Coordinates of C-alpha atoms in Angstrom, one line a residue:
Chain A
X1 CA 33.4 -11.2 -15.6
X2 CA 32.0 -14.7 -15.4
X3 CA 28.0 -13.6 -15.2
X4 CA 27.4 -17.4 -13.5
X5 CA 29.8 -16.5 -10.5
X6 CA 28.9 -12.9 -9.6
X7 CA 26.0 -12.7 -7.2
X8 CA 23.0 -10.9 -7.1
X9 CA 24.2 -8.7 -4.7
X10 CA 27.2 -7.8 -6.9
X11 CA 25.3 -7.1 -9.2
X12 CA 22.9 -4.9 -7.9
X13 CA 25.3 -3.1 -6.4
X14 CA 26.6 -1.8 -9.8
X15 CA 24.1 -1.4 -11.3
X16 CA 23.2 1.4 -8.1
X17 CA 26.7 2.7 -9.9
X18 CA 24.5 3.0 -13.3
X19 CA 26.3 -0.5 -14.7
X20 CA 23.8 -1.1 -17.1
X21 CA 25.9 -4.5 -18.4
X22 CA 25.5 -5.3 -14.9
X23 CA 22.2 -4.9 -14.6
X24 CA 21.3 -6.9 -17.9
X25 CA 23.1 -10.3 -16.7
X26 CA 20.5 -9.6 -14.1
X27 CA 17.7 -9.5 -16.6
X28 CA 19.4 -12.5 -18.2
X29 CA 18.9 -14.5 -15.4
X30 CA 15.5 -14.1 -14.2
X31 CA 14.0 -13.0 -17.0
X32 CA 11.8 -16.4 -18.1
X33 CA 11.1 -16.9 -14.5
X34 CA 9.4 -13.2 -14.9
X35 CA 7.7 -14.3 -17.8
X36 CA 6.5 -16.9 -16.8
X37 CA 4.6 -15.4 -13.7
X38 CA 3.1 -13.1 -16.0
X39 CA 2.2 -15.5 -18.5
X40 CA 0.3 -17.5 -15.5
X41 CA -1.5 -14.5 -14.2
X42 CA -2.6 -13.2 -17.3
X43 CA -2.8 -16.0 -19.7
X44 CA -1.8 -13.6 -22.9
X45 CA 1.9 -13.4 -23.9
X46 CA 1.8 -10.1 -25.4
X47 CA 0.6 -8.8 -22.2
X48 CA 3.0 -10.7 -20.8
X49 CA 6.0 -9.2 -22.5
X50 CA 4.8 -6.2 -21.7
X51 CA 5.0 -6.7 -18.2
X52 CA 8.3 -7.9 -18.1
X53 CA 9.9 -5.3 -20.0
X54 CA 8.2 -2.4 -17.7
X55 CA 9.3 -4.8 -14.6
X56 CA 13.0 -4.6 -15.8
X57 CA 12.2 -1.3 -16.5
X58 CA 11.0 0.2 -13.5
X59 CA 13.8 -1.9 -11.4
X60 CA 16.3 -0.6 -12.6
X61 CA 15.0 3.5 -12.6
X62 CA 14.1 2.3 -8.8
X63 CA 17.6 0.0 -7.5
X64 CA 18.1 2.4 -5.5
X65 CA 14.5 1.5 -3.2
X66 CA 16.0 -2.2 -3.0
X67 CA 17.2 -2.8 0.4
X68 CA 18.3 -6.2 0.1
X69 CA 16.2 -9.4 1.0
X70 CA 15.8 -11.8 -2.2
X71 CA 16.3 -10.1 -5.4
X72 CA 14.3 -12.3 -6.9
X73 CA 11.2 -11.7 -4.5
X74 CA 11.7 -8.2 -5.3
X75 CA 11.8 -8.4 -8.6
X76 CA 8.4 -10.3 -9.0
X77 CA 6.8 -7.8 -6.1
X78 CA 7.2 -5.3 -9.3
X79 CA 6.0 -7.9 -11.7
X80 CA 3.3 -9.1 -10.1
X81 CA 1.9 -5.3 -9.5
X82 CA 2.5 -4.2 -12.8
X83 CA 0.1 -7.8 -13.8
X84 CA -2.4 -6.7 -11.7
X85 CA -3.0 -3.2 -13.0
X86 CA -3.3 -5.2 -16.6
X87 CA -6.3 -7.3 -14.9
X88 CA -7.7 -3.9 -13.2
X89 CA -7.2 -2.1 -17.0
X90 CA -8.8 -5.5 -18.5
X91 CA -11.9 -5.4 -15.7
X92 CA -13.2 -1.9 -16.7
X93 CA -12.8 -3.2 -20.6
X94 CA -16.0 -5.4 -20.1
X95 CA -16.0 -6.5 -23.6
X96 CA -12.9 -7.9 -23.0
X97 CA -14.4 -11.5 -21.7
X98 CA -12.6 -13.5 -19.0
X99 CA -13.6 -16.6 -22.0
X100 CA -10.5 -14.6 -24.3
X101 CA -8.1 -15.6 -21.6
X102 CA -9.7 -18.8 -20.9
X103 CA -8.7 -20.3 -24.3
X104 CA -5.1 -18.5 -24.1
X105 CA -3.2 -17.1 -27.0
X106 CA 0.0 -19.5 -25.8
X107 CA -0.3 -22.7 -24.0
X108 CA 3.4 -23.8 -23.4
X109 CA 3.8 -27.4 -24.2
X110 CA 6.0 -29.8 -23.0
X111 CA 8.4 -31.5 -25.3
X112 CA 6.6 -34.7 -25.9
X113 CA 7.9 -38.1 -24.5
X114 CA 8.3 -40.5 -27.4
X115 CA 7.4 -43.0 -24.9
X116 CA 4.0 -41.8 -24.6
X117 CA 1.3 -42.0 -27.3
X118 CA -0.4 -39.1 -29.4
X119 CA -3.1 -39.9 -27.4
X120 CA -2.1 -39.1 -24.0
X121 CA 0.3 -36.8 -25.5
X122 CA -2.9 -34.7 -26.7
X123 CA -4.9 -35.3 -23.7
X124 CA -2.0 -34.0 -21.6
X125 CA -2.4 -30.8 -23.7
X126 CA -5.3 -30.7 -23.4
X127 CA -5.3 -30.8 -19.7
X128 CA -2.6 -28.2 -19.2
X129 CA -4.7 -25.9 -21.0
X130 CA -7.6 -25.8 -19.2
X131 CA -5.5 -26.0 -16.1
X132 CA -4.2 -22.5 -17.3
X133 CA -7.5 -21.5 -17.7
X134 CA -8.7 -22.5 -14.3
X135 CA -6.2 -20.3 -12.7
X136 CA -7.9 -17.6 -14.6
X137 CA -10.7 -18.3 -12.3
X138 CA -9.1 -17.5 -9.0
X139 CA -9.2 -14.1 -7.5
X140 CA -5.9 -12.4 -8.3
X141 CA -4.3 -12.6 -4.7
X142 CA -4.7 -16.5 -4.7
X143 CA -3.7 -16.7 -8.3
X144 CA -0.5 -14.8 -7.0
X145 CA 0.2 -17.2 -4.3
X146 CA 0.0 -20.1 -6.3
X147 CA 1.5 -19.1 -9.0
X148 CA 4.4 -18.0 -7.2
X149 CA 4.4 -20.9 -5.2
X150 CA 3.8 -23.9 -7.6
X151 CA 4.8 -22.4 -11.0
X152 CA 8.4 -20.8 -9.4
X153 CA 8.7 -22.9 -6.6
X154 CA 9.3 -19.6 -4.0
X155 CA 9.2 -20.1 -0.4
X156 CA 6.3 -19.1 2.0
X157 CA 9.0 -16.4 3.2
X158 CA 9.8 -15.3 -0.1
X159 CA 6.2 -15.3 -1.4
X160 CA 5.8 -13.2 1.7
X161 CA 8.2 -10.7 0.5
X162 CA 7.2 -10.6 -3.1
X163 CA 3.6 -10.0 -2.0
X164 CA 4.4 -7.4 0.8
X165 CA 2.0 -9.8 3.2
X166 CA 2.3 -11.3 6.7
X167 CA 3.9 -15.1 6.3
X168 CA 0.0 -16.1 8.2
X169 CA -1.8 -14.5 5.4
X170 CA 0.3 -16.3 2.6
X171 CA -0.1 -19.7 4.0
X172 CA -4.3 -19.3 4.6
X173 CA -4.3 -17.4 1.0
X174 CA -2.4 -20.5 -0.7
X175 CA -4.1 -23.2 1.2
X176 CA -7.8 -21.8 -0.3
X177 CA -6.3 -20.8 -3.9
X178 CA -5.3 -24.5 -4.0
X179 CA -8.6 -26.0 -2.3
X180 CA -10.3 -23.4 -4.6
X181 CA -8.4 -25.2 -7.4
X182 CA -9.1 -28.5 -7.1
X183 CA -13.1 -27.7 -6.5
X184 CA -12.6 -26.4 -10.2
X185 CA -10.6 -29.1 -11.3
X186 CA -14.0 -31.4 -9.8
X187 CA -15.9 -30.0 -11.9
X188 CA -14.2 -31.4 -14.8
X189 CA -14.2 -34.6 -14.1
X190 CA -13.1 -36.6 -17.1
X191 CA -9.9 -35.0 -17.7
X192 CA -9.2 -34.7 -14.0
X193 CA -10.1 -38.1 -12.5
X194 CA -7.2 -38.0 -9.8
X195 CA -9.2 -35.7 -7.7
X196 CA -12.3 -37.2 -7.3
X197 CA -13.7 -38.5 -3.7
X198 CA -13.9 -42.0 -4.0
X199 CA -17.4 -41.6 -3.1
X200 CA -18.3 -39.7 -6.6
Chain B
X1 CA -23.5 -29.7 19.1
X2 CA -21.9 -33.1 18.1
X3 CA -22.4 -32.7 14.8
X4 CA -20.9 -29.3 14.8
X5 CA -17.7 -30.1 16.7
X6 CA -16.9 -32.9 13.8
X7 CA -17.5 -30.3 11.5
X8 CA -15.4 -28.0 13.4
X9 CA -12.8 -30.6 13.2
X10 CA -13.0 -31.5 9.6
X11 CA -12.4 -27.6 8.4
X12 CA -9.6 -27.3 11.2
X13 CA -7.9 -29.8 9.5
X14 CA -8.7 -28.7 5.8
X15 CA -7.1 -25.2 7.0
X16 CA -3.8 -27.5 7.5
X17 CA -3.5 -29.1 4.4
X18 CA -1.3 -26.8 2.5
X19 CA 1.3 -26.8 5.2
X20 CA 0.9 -29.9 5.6
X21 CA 1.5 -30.5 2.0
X22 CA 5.1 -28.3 2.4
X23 CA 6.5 -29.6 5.4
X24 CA 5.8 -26.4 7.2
X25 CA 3.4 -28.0 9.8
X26 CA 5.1 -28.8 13.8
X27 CA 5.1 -32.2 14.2
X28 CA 2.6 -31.7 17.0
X29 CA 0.2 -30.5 14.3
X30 CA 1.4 -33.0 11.9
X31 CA 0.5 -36.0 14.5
X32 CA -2.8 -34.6 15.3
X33 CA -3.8 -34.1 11.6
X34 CA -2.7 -37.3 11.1
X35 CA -4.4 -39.0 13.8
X36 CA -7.6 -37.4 12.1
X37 CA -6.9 -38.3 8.4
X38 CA -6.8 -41.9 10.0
X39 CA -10.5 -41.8 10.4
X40 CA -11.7 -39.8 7.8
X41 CA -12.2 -40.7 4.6
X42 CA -13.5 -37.6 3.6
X43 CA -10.5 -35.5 4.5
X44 CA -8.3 -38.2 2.9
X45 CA -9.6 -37.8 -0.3
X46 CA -9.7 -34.3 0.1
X47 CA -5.8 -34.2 0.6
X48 CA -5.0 -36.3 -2.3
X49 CA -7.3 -34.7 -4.0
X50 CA -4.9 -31.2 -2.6
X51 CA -2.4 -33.2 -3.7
X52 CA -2.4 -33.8 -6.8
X53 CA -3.7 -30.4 -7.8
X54 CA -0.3 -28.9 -6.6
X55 CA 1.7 -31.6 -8.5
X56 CA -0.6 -30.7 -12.0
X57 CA 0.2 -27.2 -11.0
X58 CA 3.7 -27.7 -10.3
X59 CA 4.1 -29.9 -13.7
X60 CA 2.6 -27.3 -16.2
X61 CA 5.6 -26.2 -18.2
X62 CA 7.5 -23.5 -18.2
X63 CA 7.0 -21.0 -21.4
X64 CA 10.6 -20.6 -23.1
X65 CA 11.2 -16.9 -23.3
X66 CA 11.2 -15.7 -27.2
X67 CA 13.3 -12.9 -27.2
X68 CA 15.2 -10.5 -25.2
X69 CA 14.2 -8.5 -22.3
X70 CA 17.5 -6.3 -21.2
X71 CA 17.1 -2.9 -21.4
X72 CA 18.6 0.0 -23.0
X73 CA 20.0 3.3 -22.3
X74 CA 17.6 4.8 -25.0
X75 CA 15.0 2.7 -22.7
X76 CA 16.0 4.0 -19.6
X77 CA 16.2 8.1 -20.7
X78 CA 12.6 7.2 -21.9
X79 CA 10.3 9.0 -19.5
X80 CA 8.5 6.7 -17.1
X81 CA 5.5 5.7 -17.5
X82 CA 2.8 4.9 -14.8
X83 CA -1.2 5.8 -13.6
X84 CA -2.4 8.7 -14.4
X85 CA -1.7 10.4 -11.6
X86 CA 2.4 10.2 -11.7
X87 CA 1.3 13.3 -13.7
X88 CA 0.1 15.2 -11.5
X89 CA 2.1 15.2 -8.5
X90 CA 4.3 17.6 -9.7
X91 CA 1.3 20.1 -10.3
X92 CA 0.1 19.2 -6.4
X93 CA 3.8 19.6 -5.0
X94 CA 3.4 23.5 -6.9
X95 CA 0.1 24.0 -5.7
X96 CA 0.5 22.7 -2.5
X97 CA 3.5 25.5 -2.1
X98 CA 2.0 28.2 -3.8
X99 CA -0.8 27.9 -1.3
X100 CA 1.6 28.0 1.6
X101 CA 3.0 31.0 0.2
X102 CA -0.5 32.7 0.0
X103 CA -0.8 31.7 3.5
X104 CA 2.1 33.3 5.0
X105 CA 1.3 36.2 3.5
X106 CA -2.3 36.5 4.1
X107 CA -1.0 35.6 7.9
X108 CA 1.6 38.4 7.9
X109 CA -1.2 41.3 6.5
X110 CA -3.1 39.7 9.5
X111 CA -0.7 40.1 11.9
X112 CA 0.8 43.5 10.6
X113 CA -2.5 45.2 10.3
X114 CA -3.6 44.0 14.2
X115 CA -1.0 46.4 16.6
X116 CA -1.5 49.1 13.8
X117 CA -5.5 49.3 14.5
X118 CA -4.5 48.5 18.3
X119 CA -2.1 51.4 18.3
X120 CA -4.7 53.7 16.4
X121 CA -7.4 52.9 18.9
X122 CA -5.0 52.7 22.4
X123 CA -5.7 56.9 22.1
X124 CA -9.6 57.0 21.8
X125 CA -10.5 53.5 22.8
X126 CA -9.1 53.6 25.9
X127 CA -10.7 56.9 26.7
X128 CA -14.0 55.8 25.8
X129 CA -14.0 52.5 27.8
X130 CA -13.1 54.5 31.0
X131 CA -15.8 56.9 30.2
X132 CA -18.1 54.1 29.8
X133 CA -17.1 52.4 33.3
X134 CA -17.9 56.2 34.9
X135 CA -17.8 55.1 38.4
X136 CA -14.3 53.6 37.9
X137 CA -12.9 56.3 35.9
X138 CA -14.4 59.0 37.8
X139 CA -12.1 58.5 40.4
X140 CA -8.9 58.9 38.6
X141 CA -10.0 61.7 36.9
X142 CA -11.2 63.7 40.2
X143 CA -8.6 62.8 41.5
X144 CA -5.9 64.3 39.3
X145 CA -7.9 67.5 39.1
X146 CA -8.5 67.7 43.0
X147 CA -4.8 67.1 44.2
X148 CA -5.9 67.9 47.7
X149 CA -8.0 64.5 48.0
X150 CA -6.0 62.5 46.9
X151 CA -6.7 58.3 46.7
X152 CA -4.4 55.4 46.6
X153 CA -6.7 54.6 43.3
X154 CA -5.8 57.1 41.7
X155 CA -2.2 57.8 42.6
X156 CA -1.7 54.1 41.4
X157 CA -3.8 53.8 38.1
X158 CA -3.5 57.0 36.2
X159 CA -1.1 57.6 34.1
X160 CA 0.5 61.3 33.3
X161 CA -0.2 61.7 37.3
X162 CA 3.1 63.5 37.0
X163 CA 5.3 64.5 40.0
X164 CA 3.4 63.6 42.3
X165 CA 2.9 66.1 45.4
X166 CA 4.3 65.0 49.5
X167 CA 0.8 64.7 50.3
X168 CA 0.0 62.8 47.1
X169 CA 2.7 60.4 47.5
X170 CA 2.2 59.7 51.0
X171 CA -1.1 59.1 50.9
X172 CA -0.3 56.8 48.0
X173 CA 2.5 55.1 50.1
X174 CA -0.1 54.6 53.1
X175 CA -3.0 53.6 51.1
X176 CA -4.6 50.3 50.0
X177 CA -3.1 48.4 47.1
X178 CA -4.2 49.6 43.9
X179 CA -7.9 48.2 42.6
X180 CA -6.7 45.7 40.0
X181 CA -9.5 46.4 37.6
X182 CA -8.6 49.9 37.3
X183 CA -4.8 49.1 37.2
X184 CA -4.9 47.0 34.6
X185 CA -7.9 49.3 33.1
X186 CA -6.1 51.1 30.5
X187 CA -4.2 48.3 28.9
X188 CA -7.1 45.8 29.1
X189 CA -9.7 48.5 28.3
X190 CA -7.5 49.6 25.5
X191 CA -6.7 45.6 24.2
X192 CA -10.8 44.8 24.2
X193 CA -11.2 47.8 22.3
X194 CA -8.6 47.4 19.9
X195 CA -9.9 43.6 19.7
X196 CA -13.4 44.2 19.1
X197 CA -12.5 46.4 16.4
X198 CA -9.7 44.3 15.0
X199 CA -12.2 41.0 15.3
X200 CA -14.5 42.9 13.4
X201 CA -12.5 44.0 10.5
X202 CA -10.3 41.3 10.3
X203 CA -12.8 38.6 9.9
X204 CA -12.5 38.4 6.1
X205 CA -8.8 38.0 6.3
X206 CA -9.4 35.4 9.4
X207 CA -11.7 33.3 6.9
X208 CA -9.1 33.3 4.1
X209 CA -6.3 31.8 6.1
X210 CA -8.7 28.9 7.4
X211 CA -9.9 28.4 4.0
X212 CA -6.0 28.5 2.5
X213 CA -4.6 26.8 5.3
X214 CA -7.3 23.6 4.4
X215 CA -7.2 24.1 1.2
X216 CA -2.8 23.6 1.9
X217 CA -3.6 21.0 4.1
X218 CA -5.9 19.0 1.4
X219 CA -3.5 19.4 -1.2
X220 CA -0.1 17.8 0.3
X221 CA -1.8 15.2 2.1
X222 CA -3.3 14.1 -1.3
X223 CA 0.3 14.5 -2.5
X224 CA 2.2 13.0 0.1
X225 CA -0.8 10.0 -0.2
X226 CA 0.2 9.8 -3.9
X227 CA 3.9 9.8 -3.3
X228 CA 3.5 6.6 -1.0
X229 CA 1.6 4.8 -3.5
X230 CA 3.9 5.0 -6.0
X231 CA 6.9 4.2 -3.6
X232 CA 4.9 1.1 -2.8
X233 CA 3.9 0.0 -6.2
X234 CA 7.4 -0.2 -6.8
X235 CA 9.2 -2.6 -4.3

């Protein structure tokens, strides 16, 4: 079976049968965009591996509760619950400090340009980093939004479905995570001089 | 009230920048927005400034994935695991039925034990309430002893009157309809006795069924509650 031509819906369909080989090309395919939502909500890459194991997990005990849609909305509708009751667990850990997450155990870099200098190179770094942190400092239901929307590029309908909200409520909720954003991207205003008013 | 139209304005069109942003604004809006943004400098800035947020955002880099993350059979005959409470729905299911169970048969002592105690007091109940309404019961009673006066009351509303005699009978045939409270004396005298009594000593069981059936009722909601949230939580 060629894994690249066999839809989703192929797929899931045996894996209903208990095709576990199936199933896995599934995995295989979505798995570092599952990741990576998880990584971006919760800034910690063990938790993050976690959460995408028990989201493969848990689909597959429950393929039989998907009724179609975008796989791939459903798929991060489990992820992104399973991320949430990691920030609920971290919140009644107060010694566990929102700062821990703020630095980040991983910062994914980019593969550096030779083009560009070691300076920029670093400052990019540098700026990606505490862009990850920032996100941190929305409330989790932006952070979802805007991670699902500018990290995986979903549409307003799929974030819709992933979420479980009304399409009204994801558009106001991504329009103040990403005003929210750039008020904390102000703040630091030397590493982040695009966003300034011209005023300031 | 100028000043807090334009502000009205300027957070109406700050509420459209997202869409805006992703294409998913009608023209109509689009145009208006834009017709604003031409002579505010404020809201310009703030939409670049929107701007290039979304574009860091939508640069940061993806994390490559470091291992594996297909599953197993030995994964998948693992039990799940979940909130604490996944554990206890089972034991609320059990509970839930084993109240039920309790209830239905707390209900059928109830309703066994009721005609019994009517039946028991039909015999001296019913005597005793038409003793205690004398004037009514009088009548029947005189009656059947004194067969040569006879009343359509009587002929009607007493039971055991037996064959009754030509004169009896005719009498009854030409006489008023029966009094309804003495017609229906017996069986209602009879039924408020056997209730009072029964209301009285089946209270007790009376409380335990309200108390089982909210306890029952308390228990599956809590369960069927549960059941939802984890159905949810899923998909």
């Amino acid at each position: 079976m060629d894994a690249l031509r066999v839809s989703d819906e192929a797929l899931v369909q045996a894996s209903r049968q208990g095709d576990l080989t199936s199933f896995n090309l599934l995995v295989d395919r979505y798995q570092g965009q599952v990741y990576n939502v998880a990584l971006r909500m919760l800034r910690d890459s063990a938790a993050a591996e976690d959460v995408t194991q028990d989201t493969f997990l848990s689909a597959y005990r429950n393929i039989g509760s998907y009724r179609g849609g975008i796989f791939r909305a459903w798929l991060f509708r489990i992820a992104t619950n399973a991320a949430r009751d990691v920030l609920r667990r971290r919140a009644r850990r107060p010694a566990t400090s929102l700062d821990t997450y703020m630095e980040g155990e991983t910062t994914p870099r980019d593969i550096p340009d030779p083009a560009t200098g070691p300076e920029e190179t670093a400052l990019q770094h540098e700026r990606q980093r505490v862009l990850g942190g920032l996100l941190m400092e929305l409330p989790p239901d932006q952070r979802t939004v805007l991670v699902l929307s500018d990290v995986q590029g979903l549409s307003y309908e799929e974030i819709a479905q992933a979420t479980g909200e009304a399409l009204g409520t994801v558009k106001s909720r991504l329009n103040r995570a990403r005003t929210r954003l750039r008020d904390l991207l102000r703040d630091q205003r030397e590493l982040f001089p695009t966003v300034q008013r011209h005023n300031q | 009230m100028r000043l807090w139209f334009v502000r009205d304005v300027h957070s109406g069109a700050r509420e459209e920048f997202s869409e805006y942003l992703d294409g998913r604004l009608s023209p109509q809006r689009s145009g208006r927005l834009e017709t604003h943004l031409a002579h505010c400098q404020a809201c310009r800035d703030d939409l670049e400034a929107v701007r290039a947020t979304v574009a860091m955002v939508r640069a940061l880099p993806q994390a490559p994935v470091l291992r594996s993350f297909r599953i197993s059979a030995a994964q998948v005959a693992q039990p799940a695991q979940g909130p604490f409470w996944y554990g206890l729905l089972p034991g609320l299911r059990l509970a839930s039925a084993a109240v039920g169970v309790l209830l239905l048969a707390v209900v059928a002592i109830d309703v066994a034990g009721t005609p019994q105690m009517a039946s028991l007091q039909a015999g001296s109940g019913a005597v005793a309430e038409v003793q205690k309404a004398a004037p009514a019961a009088e009548a029947p009673v005189r009656n059947l002893q004194a067969p040569t006066a006879p009343t359509a009351a009587s002929s009607q509303g007493t039971p055991g009157a037996g064959e009754p005699r030509p004169e009896f009978g005719k009498a009854a045939d030409q006489a008023a309809p029966p009094p309804a409270p003495q017609a229906t004396l017996e069986p209602e005298g009879a039924g408020s006795v056997s209730r009072g009594v029964s209301q009285t000593d089946n209270t007790p069981l009376r409380v335990l069924e309200a108390a089982l059936l909210a306890t029952a009722a308390v228990l599956l909601g809590v369960s069927v509650a549960l059941s939802r949230l984890g159905r949810r939580r899923v998909f």
